[in-house]
Structure formats: C-alpha cells, structure tokens
Amino acid sequence: MTEMNGEASLFFKRFLRNPARLGTLAPVSERLARLAASCVSLPSDGKIVEIGAGAGRLTRAFLGAGVKPKNLKAIELDPDLCAFAKENIKSVDFIEGNAKDLATLLPKSWIGSVDIVFSSIPFMYLPREMRAEITESVFDVLKPGGDFFHLTYNYWSPLEGMGYEQRRCATLWANFPPGFIWRYRKQMIPHLRAA
C-alpha cells in the first residue's frame, strides 16, 4: 500500500470513529494543500505551526513550497494520525496534543515568535467557545503582525463576528468539496493605527 493510500485509509477509519473530530472523511486533496501552501509568504528563517496536521498532507505541501523542516512544527490531536505522520515525515517535528495548549506544546523559544499558524481543524463543527479558545492560543504564540490561516470546506468564515480582521485569500471550486483558505489578523485598535 502506498503512503497516500495508507493515509487515506487511516483517515477514513479515524473519521468513522469520530466524524466531528476530523470533519471530513478524507485528507485534504494534494491540489488544495498546494494552494494552501502557496498562500504562505514566509521569510527564510520564519517559523510556521500547523494545527490539525492530520497525517501530514498539508505538511508535505509546506515542505514542497520550501519551508525548512526545522522551522515547521505540526500539532495533531489524534494519536494514530500523529504517529502515521511521524513515521512518514521524519524531518518534521509532529507533536500530539490539543491546539488550545500551543503555549505548552511548543518550545519556549517559539512562543511569541511564530510567523504563521495554519489550521485545518474543522472549526465549523466546534462550539464557538472552543473555536475562541483555540484562536486565543494561536494569537498567544504568534509574533506581533503574525498571520493565522485556516483551511475550511465552508464558504463562510468560521470565525465571523469574533473580532478578527479576516480575508478569504484563496478558493478552489474544483475540489470536492470546494476548499477555502482564510487569513486572520488581530484588529488594530483605531487610535494605535499609524497615521
């Protein structure tokens, strides 16, 4: 069985066990993963944290786009998916854990110095309070001006009305289901904006 077939099979089995946790019955498509990775503009020494890394499909797209393995941490809640990713992408540090605990999962030197956090967590199936908790955790580790990206199969932003500056930066209608990439930033307080 090839790595991609093994990934799809494992993902489907995990979906059957807990559909809401994975949010979809198959990993993100390679085409959508490449589109997501193309949204990221990272300095050569920039740090990226992937949350909801699954079996590593998006991780491989980041590596293919030139992200250095030492500058990439991947967080996955599901122990079987995380173990699969660790086994198949040995150059990247996969960490089993909950994205709401980023400050304790990541090395101390990464806290407040992460350029980008990229999420594939199925926010649309999570209660608003849980989305807020994860998002607060994300902004706690991002450096000032850092970007939070989210890949979703929902046309509408899952963080709508939560106080973040948001923009849909990519859409792939030719995916099944269609995929959308959102970028979020903390809103600046009006009196602190540059004149």
XYZ file of C-alpha atoms in Angstrom:
195
model
C 0.000 0.000 0.000
C 1.426 3.408 -0.939
C 1.850 6.172 1.627
C -1.017 8.200 0.107
C -3.363 5.174 0.096
C -2.341 4.339 3.659
C -3.014 7.927 4.668
C -6.480 7.946 3.074
C -7.366 4.576 4.611
C -6.253 5.611 8.101
C -8.037 8.961 7.801
C -11.294 7.256 6.775
C -11.075 4.785 9.685
C -10.486 7.653 12.128
C -13.418 9.548 10.569
C -15.738 6.590 11.133
C -14.704 6.518 14.781
C -15.260 10.242 15.384
C -16.672 12.215 12.409
C -16.864 15.577 14.203
C -13.213 15.434 15.274
C -11.946 15.103 11.687
C -14.723 16.999 9.957
C -14.239 15.204 6.626
C -13.867 11.602 5.515
C -10.637 12.111 3.542
C -7.436 14.114 3.945
C -7.158 17.450 2.184
C -6.515 16.926 -1.540
C -2.974 17.422 -2.818
C -4.202 20.236 -5.062
C -5.867 22.086 -2.176
C -2.807 21.509 0.017
C -0.559 23.081 -2.642
C -2.951 26.040 -2.945
C -2.928 26.474 0.837
C 0.877 26.379 0.941
C 1.043 28.977 -1.836
C -0.871 31.434 0.388
C 2.003 31.472 2.861
C 4.773 34.023 2.438
C 7.477 33.210 4.938
C 10.937 34.719 5.469
C 13.765 32.188 5.048
C 14.086 31.782 8.828
C 10.343 32.168 9.501
C 8.507 29.771 11.787
C 5.238 28.075 10.935
C 2.987 25.985 13.157
C 0.411 23.720 11.578
C -2.560 22.761 13.758
C -4.853 19.900 12.832
C -1.988 18.401 10.824
C -3.720 15.060 10.319
C -1.470 12.545 8.569
C 0.688 15.277 7.027
C -0.780 16.105 3.616
C -0.529 19.887 4.147
C 2.820 19.430 5.902
C 4.248 17.863 2.727
C 2.890 20.794 0.692
C 4.675 23.265 3.010
C 7.931 21.342 2.581
C 7.397 21.272 -1.192
C 6.925 25.047 -1.137
C 10.322 25.493 0.503
C 9.528 25.663 4.227
C 12.534 24.307 6.130
C 11.679 21.295 8.327
C 13.429 22.897 11.327
C 11.077 25.889 11.020
C 7.885 23.807 10.995
C 6.033 22.276 13.942
C 2.907 20.201 13.311
C 0.288 19.638 16.004
C -2.252 16.800 15.784
C -4.805 15.717 18.401
C -5.467 12.205 17.044
C -2.739 9.800 18.245
C -2.983 7.441 15.239
C -2.777 10.232 12.663
C 0.113 11.830 14.539
C 2.003 8.507 14.698
C 1.440 7.968 10.960
C 2.768 11.447 10.167
C 5.822 10.989 12.426
C 6.618 7.699 10.695
C 6.238 9.071 7.165
C 7.633 12.600 7.506
C 10.595 12.127 9.805
C 12.146 15.533 9.101
C 9.294 17.455 10.777
C 8.538 17.657 14.486
C 4.987 16.289 14.908
C 3.528 16.906 18.350
C 0.490 15.072 19.670
C -1.733 17.492 21.555
C -4.610 19.932 21.623
C -4.217 23.229 19.746
C -5.728 25.093 22.689
C -2.472 24.270 24.525
C 0.016 25.647 21.981
C 1.987 27.601 24.579
C 2.781 24.379 26.455
C 3.251 22.163 23.370
C 5.747 24.369 21.535
C 9.335 25.064 22.627
C 9.573 28.191 24.798
C 11.734 29.903 22.164
C 8.814 29.689 19.718
C 6.277 31.463 21.950
C 5.669 34.943 20.546
C 7.995 34.362 17.583
C 5.840 32.272 15.235
C 5.238 33.951 11.861
C 2.285 31.825 10.740
C -0.137 29.367 12.273
C -2.045 27.335 9.679
C -5.133 25.421 10.761
C -7.023 22.535 9.196
C -9.074 21.980 12.338
C -12.774 21.513 11.469
C -13.869 24.730 13.223
C -17.315 24.602 11.630
C -18.130 21.575 13.815
C -16.754 23.028 17.044
C -18.712 25.113 19.556
C -17.956 28.844 19.395
C -16.274 28.727 22.835
C -13.833 26.048 21.663
C -13.049 27.994 18.464
C -12.366 31.054 20.620
C -10.101 29.078 22.978
C -8.029 27.676 20.109
C -7.826 31.051 18.371
C -6.643 32.768 21.576
C -3.976 30.068 21.879
C -2.901 30.787 18.281
C -2.527 34.514 18.839
C -0.594 33.867 22.075
C 2.203 32.172 20.106
C 2.191 34.396 17.004
C 4.622 37.273 16.869
C 3.109 40.760 16.515
C 1.757 41.034 12.972
C 1.788 37.246 12.519
C -0.863 35.585 10.380
C -3.382 32.894 11.225
C -4.586 30.908 8.191
C -7.431 28.427 8.147
C -8.400 25.839 5.527
C -12.111 25.015 5.503
C -14.776 23.457 3.314
C -17.277 26.088 4.434
C -17.827 29.146 2.236
C -18.357 31.337 5.316
C -15.653 32.180 7.795
C -15.856 30.000 10.922
C -14.519 32.946 12.955
C -17.048 35.502 11.689
C -18.042 38.005 14.376
C -15.194 37.019 16.713
C -13.331 40.319 16.372
C -10.615 39.391 13.889
C -9.663 41.073 10.661
C -10.416 38.396 8.084
C -9.994 37.836 4.373
C -10.611 34.863 2.119
C -7.304 34.552 0.287
C -7.930 31.500 -1.896
C -10.768 29.336 -3.187
C -10.658 26.011 -5.003
C -14.082 25.338 -6.502
C -12.678 22.355 -8.442
C -12.126 20.480 -5.179
C -14.712 18.115 -3.681
C -15.946 19.652 -1.518
C -14.804 23.152 -2.552
C -11.999 24.462 -0.342
C -11.464 27.926 1.094
C -8.412 29.488 2.730
C -8.983 32.317 5.213
C -6.415 34.645 6.756
C -6.985 36.240 10.170
C -5.195 39.005 11.993
C -5.829 40.761 15.246
C -7.681 44.001 14.623
C -5.671 47.059 15.488
C -7.205 49.491 17.948
C -8.103 52.564 15.815
C -6.146 55.082 17.931
C -2.999 52.926 17.624
C -3.025 52.702 13.825
C -0.243 54.526 12.045
C -1.277 57.979 10.868
